[in-house]
Coordinates of C-alpha atoms in Angstrom, one line a residue:
M1 CA 15.9 -41.3 24.7
E2 CA 17.4 -43.7 22.1
S3 CA 16.8 -46.6 24.5
R4 CA 13.1 -45.9 24.9
D5 CA 10.5 -48.0 23.2
N6 CA 6.7 -48.3 23.3
N7 CA 6.8 -50.5 26.4
Y8 CA 8.7 -47.7 28.2
Y9 CA 6.0 -45.2 27.4
D10 CA 3.1 -47.6 28.0
L11 CA 4.4 -48.3 31.5
L12 CA 4.9 -44.7 32.5
A13 CA 2.1 -42.9 30.6
Q14 CA -0.5 -42.6 33.3
N15 CA 2.0 -41.7 36.1
V16 CA 4.5 -39.5 34.4
K17 CA 4.5 -35.9 35.7
L18 CA 3.5 -33.9 32.6
E19 CA 5.0 -30.7 34.0
D20 CA 8.4 -32.4 34.0
I21 CA 8.4 -33.3 30.3
T22 CA 7.2 -30.0 28.9
S23 CA 8.4 -26.4 29.0
S24 CA 5.2 -24.8 30.3
A25 CA 2.0 -25.4 32.1
H26 CA 0.2 -24.6 28.9
N27 CA 2.0 -27.4 27.0
A28 CA 1.4 -29.8 29.9
K29 CA -2.4 -29.1 29.6
I30 CA -2.3 -30.0 25.9
L31 CA -0.3 -33.2 26.8
R32 CA -2.9 -34.1 29.3
M33 CA -5.7 -33.8 26.8
L34 CA -3.8 -35.9 24.3
R35 CA -3.1 -38.6 26.9
D36 CA -6.7 -38.7 28.1
D37 CA -8.2 -38.6 24.6
D38 CA -9.9 -35.4 25.5
L39 CA -8.6 -33.0 22.9
A40 CA -10.7 -29.8 22.9
S41 CA -12.2 -28.6 19.6
T42 CA -11.7 -25.0 18.5
E43 CA -14.5 -23.1 16.8
E44 CA -12.8 -23.4 13.5
E45 CA -11.5 -27.0 13.6
E46 CA -12.3 -30.2 15.3
G47 CA -9.4 -32.2 16.7
A48 CA -6.7 -29.8 15.5
L49 CA -3.3 -29.7 17.1
Y50 CA -0.5 -27.3 16.2
I51 CA 3.2 -27.6 17.1
V52 CA 5.0 -24.3 16.5
D53 CA 8.1 -22.4 17.5
Y54 CA 6.4 -18.9 17.5
T55 CA 3.9 -17.3 19.7
F56 CA 0.6 -17.2 17.7
D57 CA -2.0 -19.4 19.4
H58 CA -4.0 -21.4 16.8
G59 CA -5.9 -23.2 19.6
N60 CA -4.6 -26.5 20.9
T61 CA -1.0 -25.2 20.3
I62 CA 2.2 -26.7 21.6
F63 CA 4.7 -23.8 21.8
V64 CA 8.2 -25.2 21.3
K65 CA 10.8 -24.3 23.9
E66 CA 13.7 -25.9 25.6
G67 CA 12.4 -28.5 28.0
D68 CA 9.8 -30.1 25.8
D69 CA 10.3 -33.9 25.5
W70 CA 9.6 -34.8 21.9
G71 CA 9.5 -38.5 22.5
W72 CA 6.6 -38.2 24.9
L73 CA 4.8 -35.7 22.7
G74 CA 5.0 -38.1 19.7
Y75 CA 3.9 -41.0 21.8
F76 CA 0.7 -39.2 23.0
I77 CA -0.1 -38.1 19.5
G78 CA 0.5 -41.6 18.2
R79 CA -1.9 -43.1 20.7
N80 CA -4.6 -40.4 20.5
K81 CA -7.8 -41.2 18.7
H82 CA -9.2 -37.7 18.4
V83 CA -6.5 -35.7 16.7
Q84 CA -7.7 -35.1 13.1
H85 CA -5.5 -32.1 12.0
L86 CA -1.8 -32.1 12.8
C87 CA 0.2 -29.1 11.7
I88 CA 3.9 -28.9 12.5
Y89 CA 5.6 -25.5 11.7
S90 CA 9.2 -24.5 12.1
I91 CA 10.8 -27.1 14.4
S92 CA 14.3 -28.6 14.0
E93 CA 15.1 -31.8 12.2
E94 CA 16.2 -33.6 15.4
Q95 CA 12.9 -32.6 17.1
I96 CA 10.8 -33.8 14.2
R97 CA 12.8 -37.0 13.8
V98 CA 12.0 -38.0 17.4
L99 CA 8.4 -36.7 17.3
M100 CA 7.6 -38.7 14.2
K101 CA 8.7 -42.0 15.7
G102 CA 5.5 -41.7 17.8
V103 CA 3.3 -39.9 15.4
K104 CA 3.7 -42.7 12.8
H105 CA 1.4 -44.9 14.9
N106 CA -1.5 -42.5 14.8
R107 CA -4.6 -43.7 12.9
S108 CA -7.0 -40.8 13.4
I109 CA -5.2 -37.9 11.7
Q110 CA -6.9 -36.8 8.5
Y111 CA -4.9 -33.7 7.7
F112 CA -1.1 -33.7 8.0
D113 CA 0.8 -30.6 7.4
I114 CA 4.6 -30.0 7.8
S115 CA 6.5 -26.9 6.8
D116 CA 9.7 -25.0 7.1
G117 CA 13.3 -26.0 6.4
I118 CA 13.8 -29.7 7.1
R119 CA 15.3 -32.5 5.0
G120 CA 13.0 -35.2 3.9
D121 CA 15.7 -37.7 4.9
A122 CA 14.9 -36.8 8.6
I123 CA 11.3 -37.9 8.5
I124 CA 10.8 -40.4 5.6
D125 CA 11.4 -43.5 7.7
S126 CA 8.5 -42.5 9.9
L127 CA 6.3 -40.7 7.4
A128 CA 6.2 -43.6 5.0
P129 CA 4.6 -46.1 7.4
F130 CA 2.3 -43.3 8.6
I131 CA 1.0 -42.8 5.0
I132 CA 0.7 -46.6 4.4
N133 CA -1.2 -47.5 7.6
N134 CA -3.4 -44.5 8.4
S135 CA -6.5 -45.2 6.4
N136 CA -8.1 -41.9 7.5
L137 CA -5.5 -39.6 5.9
K138 CA -7.1 -37.3 3.4
L139 CA -4.8 -34.3 3.2
L140 CA -1.0 -34.4 3.0
R141 CA 1.0 -31.1 2.7
L142 CA 4.7 -30.6 2.8
L143 CA 6.1 -27.1 2.5
F144 CA 9.9 -26.3 2.4
V145 CA 10.8 -29.9 3.0
D146 CA 13.8 -30.8 0.9
I147 CA 12.9 -33.9 -1.0
P148 CA 15.6 -35.5 -3.1
L149 CA 14.9 -38.3 -5.6
R150 CA 15.5 -41.1 -3.0
V151 CA 13.0 -39.6 -0.6
A152 CA 10.5 -39.0 -3.4
R153 CA 10.8 -42.7 -4.4
S154 CA 10.1 -43.7 -0.8
L155 CA 7.1 -41.5 -0.7
A156 CA 5.8 -42.8 -4.0
E157 CA 6.2 -46.4 -2.7
A158 CA 4.3 -45.5 0.4
L159 CA 1.5 -44.0 -1.7
I160 CA 1.4 -47.1 -3.9
Q161 CA 1.3 -49.5 -0.9
R162 CA -1.5 -47.6 0.8
E163 CA -4.7 -49.7 0.6
Q164 CA -7.1 -46.8 1.2
K165 CA -6.6 -44.5 -1.7
S166 CA -8.6 -41.8 0.1
L167 CA -6.4 -38.8 -0.3
T168 CA -8.4 -35.8 -1.5
T169 CA -5.8 -33.1 -1.2
F170 CA -2.1 -33.4 -2.0
S171 CA 0.1 -30.3 -1.7
F172 CA 3.9 -30.2 -2.2
C173 CA 5.4 -26.7 -2.3
Q174 CA 9.0 -25.5 -2.5
N175 CA 10.5 -28.9 -1.8
N176 CA 13.3 -28.8 -4.4
L177 CA 11.7 -31.5 -6.4
S178 CA 13.4 -32.6 -9.6
N179 CA 11.4 -33.6 -12.6
E180 CA 12.3 -37.2 -11.9
A181 CA 10.9 -36.8 -8.3
V182 CA 7.7 -35.2 -9.6
E183 CA 7.3 -38.0 -12.1
E184 CA 7.7 -40.7 -9.4
I185 CA 5.1 -39.0 -7.2
I186 CA 2.6 -38.4 -10.0
G187 CA 2.8 -42.0 -11.1
A188 CA 2.1 -43.2 -7.5
L189 CA -1.1 -41.0 -7.4
S190 CA -2.7 -42.6 -10.5
G191 CA -5.0 -44.8 -8.4
Y192 CA -6.3 -42.0 -6.2
K193 CA -9.7 -41.5 -7.7
Q194 CA -10.9 -39.3 -4.8
L195 CA -8.1 -36.8 -5.3
E196 CA -9.7 -33.4 -5.8
S197 CA -6.8 -31.0 -5.3
L198 CA -3.2 -31.6 -6.4
K199 CA -0.7 -28.8 -6.0
I200 CA 3.0 -29.2 -6.7
D201 CA 4.7 -25.8 -6.7
E202 CA 8.5 -25.3 -7.2
D203 CA 10.4 -22.1 -7.8
L204 CA 9.9 -20.7 -11.3
I205 CA 13.6 -20.9 -12.0
G206 CA 13.5 -24.7 -11.3
R207 CA 10.7 -25.4 -13.8
D208 CA 11.0 -26.4 -17.4
Q209 CA 8.6 -27.5 -20.1
K210 CA 8.6 -31.1 -18.9
Y211 CA 7.6 -29.9 -15.4
Y212 CA 4.5 -28.1 -16.9
D213 CA 3.7 -30.9 -19.3
M214 CA 3.6 -33.5 -16.5
L215 CA 1.3 -31.5 -14.2
A216 CA -0.9 -29.6 -16.7
E217 CA -3.8 -32.0 -16.8
I218 CA -3.9 -32.8 -13.0
I219 CA -2.9 -29.5 -11.3
D220 CA -5.6 -27.9 -9.2
L221 CA -6.2 -24.7 -11.1
N222 CA -7.8 -23.1 -8.0
R223 CA -4.5 -23.4 -6.2
I224 CA -2.5 -21.5 -8.8
T225 CA -4.8 -18.6 -9.3
S226 CA -6.4 -15.9 -7.1
S227 CA -10.0 -16.4 -8.1
K228 CA -12.5 -18.8 -9.5
K229 CA -12.8 -16.6 -12.6
N230 CA -9.1 -16.8 -13.3
A231 CA -9.1 -20.6 -12.7
E232 CA -11.9 -20.9 -15.3
I233 CA -9.9 -18.9 -17.8
L234 CA -6.9 -21.2 -17.3
R235 CA -9.2 -24.3 -17.7
R236 CA -10.5 -23.0 -21.0
L237 CA -7.0 -22.2 -22.2
R238 CA -5.7 -25.6 -21.0
D239 CA -8.6 -27.6 -22.5
D240 CA -8.6 -25.7 -25.9
T241 CA -12.2 -24.6 -25.4
W242 CA -11.4 -20.9 -25.8
D243 CA -13.8 -18.9 -28.0
E244 CA -11.8 -17.7 -30.9
K245 CA -14.0 -14.5 -31.1
E246 CA -12.9 -13.5 -27.6
D247 CA -9.7 -11.6 -26.8
L248 CA -7.9 -12.4 -23.5
F249 CA -7.1 -9.3 -21.4
I250 CA -4.5 -9.6 -18.6
A251 CA -4.8 -6.6 -16.3
D252 CA -4.5 -5.5 -12.7
Y253 CA -8.2 -4.6 -12.7
D254 CA -11.4 -6.5 -13.5
S255 CA -14.1 -5.7 -16.1
D256 CA -17.2 -7.3 -17.4
C257 CA -16.5 -6.1 -20.9
G258 CA -14.5 -9.0 -22.2
E259 CA -12.5 -11.9 -20.8
Y260 CA -10.4 -10.4 -18.1
F261 CA -7.8 -12.3 -16.1
C262 CA -7.5 -9.9 -13.2
S263 CA -4.0 -10.4 -11.8
E264 CA -3.6 -10.4 -8.0
E265 CA -1.4 -12.0 -5.4
G266 CA -1.7 -15.8 -5.7
D267 CA -1.7 -15.9 -9.5
D268 CA 1.0 -18.1 -10.9
W269 CA 2.4 -16.4 -14.0
G270 CA 4.5 -19.4 -15.0
W271 CA 1.3 -21.4 -15.4
L272 CA -0.6 -18.6 -17.1
G273 CA 2.2 -18.2 -19.7
Y274 CA 2.3 -22.0 -20.2
F275 CA -1.5 -22.3 -20.9
I276 CA -1.4 -19.4 -23.3
G277 CA 1.6 -20.8 -25.1
K278 CA 0.0 -24.2 -25.6
N279 CA -3.5 -22.9 -26.6
E280 CA -4.5 -23.2 -30.3
Q281 CA -7.7 -21.1 -30.2
I282 CA -6.8 -17.7 -28.8
R283 CA -6.5 -15.0 -31.4
G284 CA -6.2 -11.8 -29.4
L285 CA -4.0 -11.1 -26.3
N286 CA -4.1 -7.8 -24.5
L287 CA -1.3 -7.5 -22.0
H288 CA -2.0 -4.6 -19.7
C289 CA 0.2 -5.6 -16.7
L290 CA 3.1 -7.7 -15.7
P291 CA 4.2 -9.1 -12.3
E292 CA 6.8 -7.2 -10.3
E293 CA 9.3 -10.1 -9.9
E294 CA 11.7 -10.5 -12.8
D295 CA 11.6 -14.3 -12.6
E296 CA 7.8 -14.3 -13.0
V297 CA 8.1 -12.0 -16.0
D298 CA 10.7 -14.3 -17.6
A299 CA 8.7 -17.5 -17.0
F300 CA 5.5 -15.9 -18.4
V301 CA 7.1 -14.5 -21.6
E302 CA 9.2 -17.5 -22.3
S303 CA 6.1 -19.7 -22.3
L304 CA 4.0 -17.2 -24.2
C305 CA 6.5 -17.1 -27.0
R306 CA 5.5 -20.7 -27.9
N307 CA 2.0 -19.7 -29.0
Q308 CA 1.2 -20.0 -32.7
S309 CA -2.4 -19.0 -32.8
I310 CA -2.3 -15.3 -31.6
E311 CA -3.0 -12.9 -34.4
R312 CA -3.3 -9.7 -32.3
L313 CA -0.9 -8.7 -29.5
D314 CA -1.5 -5.5 -27.6
I315 CA 0.9 -4.5 -24.9
R316 CA 0.2 -1.5 -22.7
R317 CA 1.9 0.2 -19.8
C318 CA 4.3 -2.8 -19.3
D319 CA 8.0 -2.6 -18.6
I320 CA 9.0 -5.4 -21.0
D321 CA 12.3 -6.4 -22.5
I322 CA 11.6 -6.7 -26.2
S323 CA 14.5 -9.2 -26.5
S324 CA 12.5 -11.7 -24.4
L325 CA 9.5 -11.2 -26.8
S326 CA 11.7 -11.6 -29.9
P327 CA 11.2 -15.4 -30.3
F328 CA 7.4 -14.8 -30.5
I329 CA 7.7 -12.0 -33.1
I330 CA 10.2 -14.0 -35.2
N331 CA 8.4 -17.4 -35.1
S332 CA 4.7 -16.6 -34.8
R333 CA 3.1 -17.5 -38.1
N334 CA -0.3 -15.9 -37.5
L335 CA 0.7 -12.6 -36.0
R336 CA -1.1 -9.8 -37.9
S337 CA -1.3 -6.9 -35.5
L338 CA 1.3 -5.7 -33.0
E339 CA 0.6 -2.7 -30.7
L340 CA 2.9 -1.2 -28.1
W341 CA 1.4 1.6 -26.1
N342 CA 3.2 3.4 -23.3
V343 CA 6.0 0.9 -23.3
D344 CA 9.3 2.5 -22.8
V345 CA 11.2 1.5 -26.0
S346 CA 14.8 2.5 -25.5
L347 CA 17.3 2.4 -28.3
G348 CA 18.3 -1.1 -27.2
N349 CA 14.7 -2.3 -27.2
A350 CA 14.1 -0.6 -30.6
S351 CA 17.1 -2.5 -32.0
N352 CA 15.7 -5.8 -30.6
L353 CA 12.3 -5.0 -32.1
A354 CA 13.9 -4.1 -35.5
M355 CA 16.0 -7.3 -35.4
A356 CA 13.0 -9.5 -34.6
L357 CA 10.9 -7.9 -37.4
S358 CA 13.8 -8.3 -39.9
R359 CA 14.3 -12.0 -39.0
R360 CA 10.6 -12.8 -39.1
Q361 CA 10.0 -15.3 -41.9
H362 CA 6.3 -14.6 -42.2
K363 CA 6.0 -10.9 -43.2
S364 CA 2.3 -11.0 -42.6
L365 CA 1.9 -8.0 -40.3
T366 CA -1.0 -5.8 -41.5
R367 CA -0.9 -3.4 -38.5
L368 CA 1.9 -2.0 -36.3
S369 CA 1.0 0.6 -33.7
L370 CA 3.6 2.4 -31.6
E371 CA 2.1 5.0 -29.2
Y372 CA 3.9 7.0 -26.5
N373 CA 6.9 4.8 -26.2
N374 CA 9.6 7.5 -25.9
L375 CA 11.0 6.6 -29.3
S376 CA 13.9 8.6 -30.4
N377 CA 14.4 9.4 -34.1
I378 CA 17.3 6.9 -34.3
A379 CA 15.1 4.2 -32.7
L380 CA 12.2 5.0 -35.0
E381 CA 14.5 4.8 -38.0
E382 CA 15.7 1.3 -37.1
I383 CA 12.1 0.1 -36.8
I384 CA 11.0 1.6 -40.1
G385 CA 14.0 0.2 -41.9
A386 CA 13.0 -3.3 -40.6
L387 CA 9.6 -3.0 -42.2
S388 CA 10.8 -2.7 -45.8
G389 CA 9.7 -6.2 -46.7
Y390 CA 6.2 -6.0 -45.2
N391 CA 4.1 -5.6 -48.3
Q392 CA 0.9 -6.5 -46.5
L393 CA 1.3 -3.7 -43.9
V394 CA -1.8 -1.5 -44.4
S395 CA -1.7 0.4 -41.1
L396 CA 1.4 1.9 -39.4
Y397 CA 0.7 4.3 -36.6
V398 CA 3.4 6.0 -34.6
E399 CA 2.6 8.7 -32.1
E400 CA 4.9 10.5 -29.7
N401 CA 4.2 13.6 -27.6
L402 CA 4.2 16.8 -29.7
S403 CA 7.1 18.1 -27.7
R404 CA 9.3 15.2 -28.8
R405 CA 8.7 15.6 -32.5
D406 CA 10.9 17.4 -34.9
Q407 CA 11.1 17.8 -38.7
K408 CA 13.0 14.5 -39.1
Y409 CA 10.2 12.7 -37.2
Y410 CA 7.6 13.9 -39.7
D411 CA 9.8 13.3 -42.7
M412 CA 10.4 9.7 -41.8
L413 CA 6.8 8.9 -41.2
A414 CA 5.0 11.1 -43.8
H415 CA 4.6 8.5 -46.5
I416 CA 3.9 5.5 -44.4
I417 CA 1.8 6.8 -41.5
D418 CA -1.8 5.5 -41.5
L419 CA -3.7 8.8 -42.1
K420 CA -6.9 7.3 -40.7
C421 CA -5.2 7.0 -37.3
I422 CA -4.3 10.7 -37.1
T423 CA -7.6 12.1 -38.2
S424 CA -11.2 12.0 -36.9
S425 CA -12.9 11.0 -40.2
K426 CA -12.3 9.5 -43.6
K427 CA -13.0 12.9 -45.1
N428 CA -10.2 14.5 -43.1
A429 CA -7.9 11.6 -43.9
E430 CA -8.5 12.1 -47.6
I431 CA -7.7 15.8 -47.3
L432 CA -4.4 14.9 -45.6
R433 CA -3.6 12.4 -48.4
R434 CA -4.1 15.0 -51.1
L435 CA -2.0 17.5 -49.3
R436 CA 0.7 14.9 -48.7
D437 CA 0.7 13.6 -52.2
D438 CA 0.6 17.0 -53.9
T439 CA -2.7 16.2 -55.6
W440 CA -4.5 19.2 -54.3
D441 CA -6.7 21.0 -56.8
E442 CA -5.3 24.5 -57.1

């Protein structure tokens, strides 16, 4: 196969027995359509061709098996004038290397999609001229293609050399891109005025602040959220057009009563945390759910902790490590109200909360509410001790189940508990105050 060139294929194309260069009659039928420029259209897509190593039939699908000649397949694709969508999933590096030698000559493909476990080195020499010379290309998607800096530079150069800046969608996901590689690619896309959707998505553990900063203004928000409503919330957070009067609710349910980011599969928590962390208008954040994956939680909280505008933070029913939230509690200048409700505050978490409150430079909390957090007396004692310098604190509310309370619990809280929070009216609160302070009229 190494000795073949285009002259070889041109001479034999019309006479080669297609059954001899494929693994099945089905694949031979697809090759015949490619050779004769008679590619059938599916109901969903016109001119689509799929090359896969599994059994699901997308329509016009080459099923990869032993016996398929990749040189001939690439040649027929390269010469075809009706293939508009080419999707290549889960084939080996050697197969795609041979295939792309022919595919690079194609000029009709508008949507090019490669995924699953190959090195960019294996295809860049063919992919680059394909990008440069195919003026019809509108969508380029690479998924799980390892792209080191050298390959990223070759891709960037190809994008720069391309005369027709007609790409509308550019999607790179899980390609082990370094920040330097991302920077090269973003720079090369600067002239693509028709680009409507850009998605570059790396593992959360591989991202840092520079990664988010580079992409924040150009990332397609619809590609990192599960709904248009969530994308619009991200846009307002990103563009600093958030209404200061509106709290943001993050929950696993939706509601029309407020600004709800309804978390579902497809929402990128790293980006959500980043946009909250950078926003300067948001005053109230109500966190009523967290993702299941630990790396998502870590990425979200780490970015959230950079926010300096939040005055009210309400966390409910979330399994959160208070130590990860400590930088926010310590450094947030404007925080006035902190509420933890149904958050399991172990002794370790209580110690972290107490430490954060003690180290906080701005003792500006006016309200602290701890409800149903399984606080032990020891844990409660640590937290109360850390509040000694908070002279502006006007409302402290601690509530545990009655079965967990003892005399020490009441003794610790009696003179600092907010009486209005444990009664139904101001009148009742006043009665409790007089009883507590021994000012009852005999």
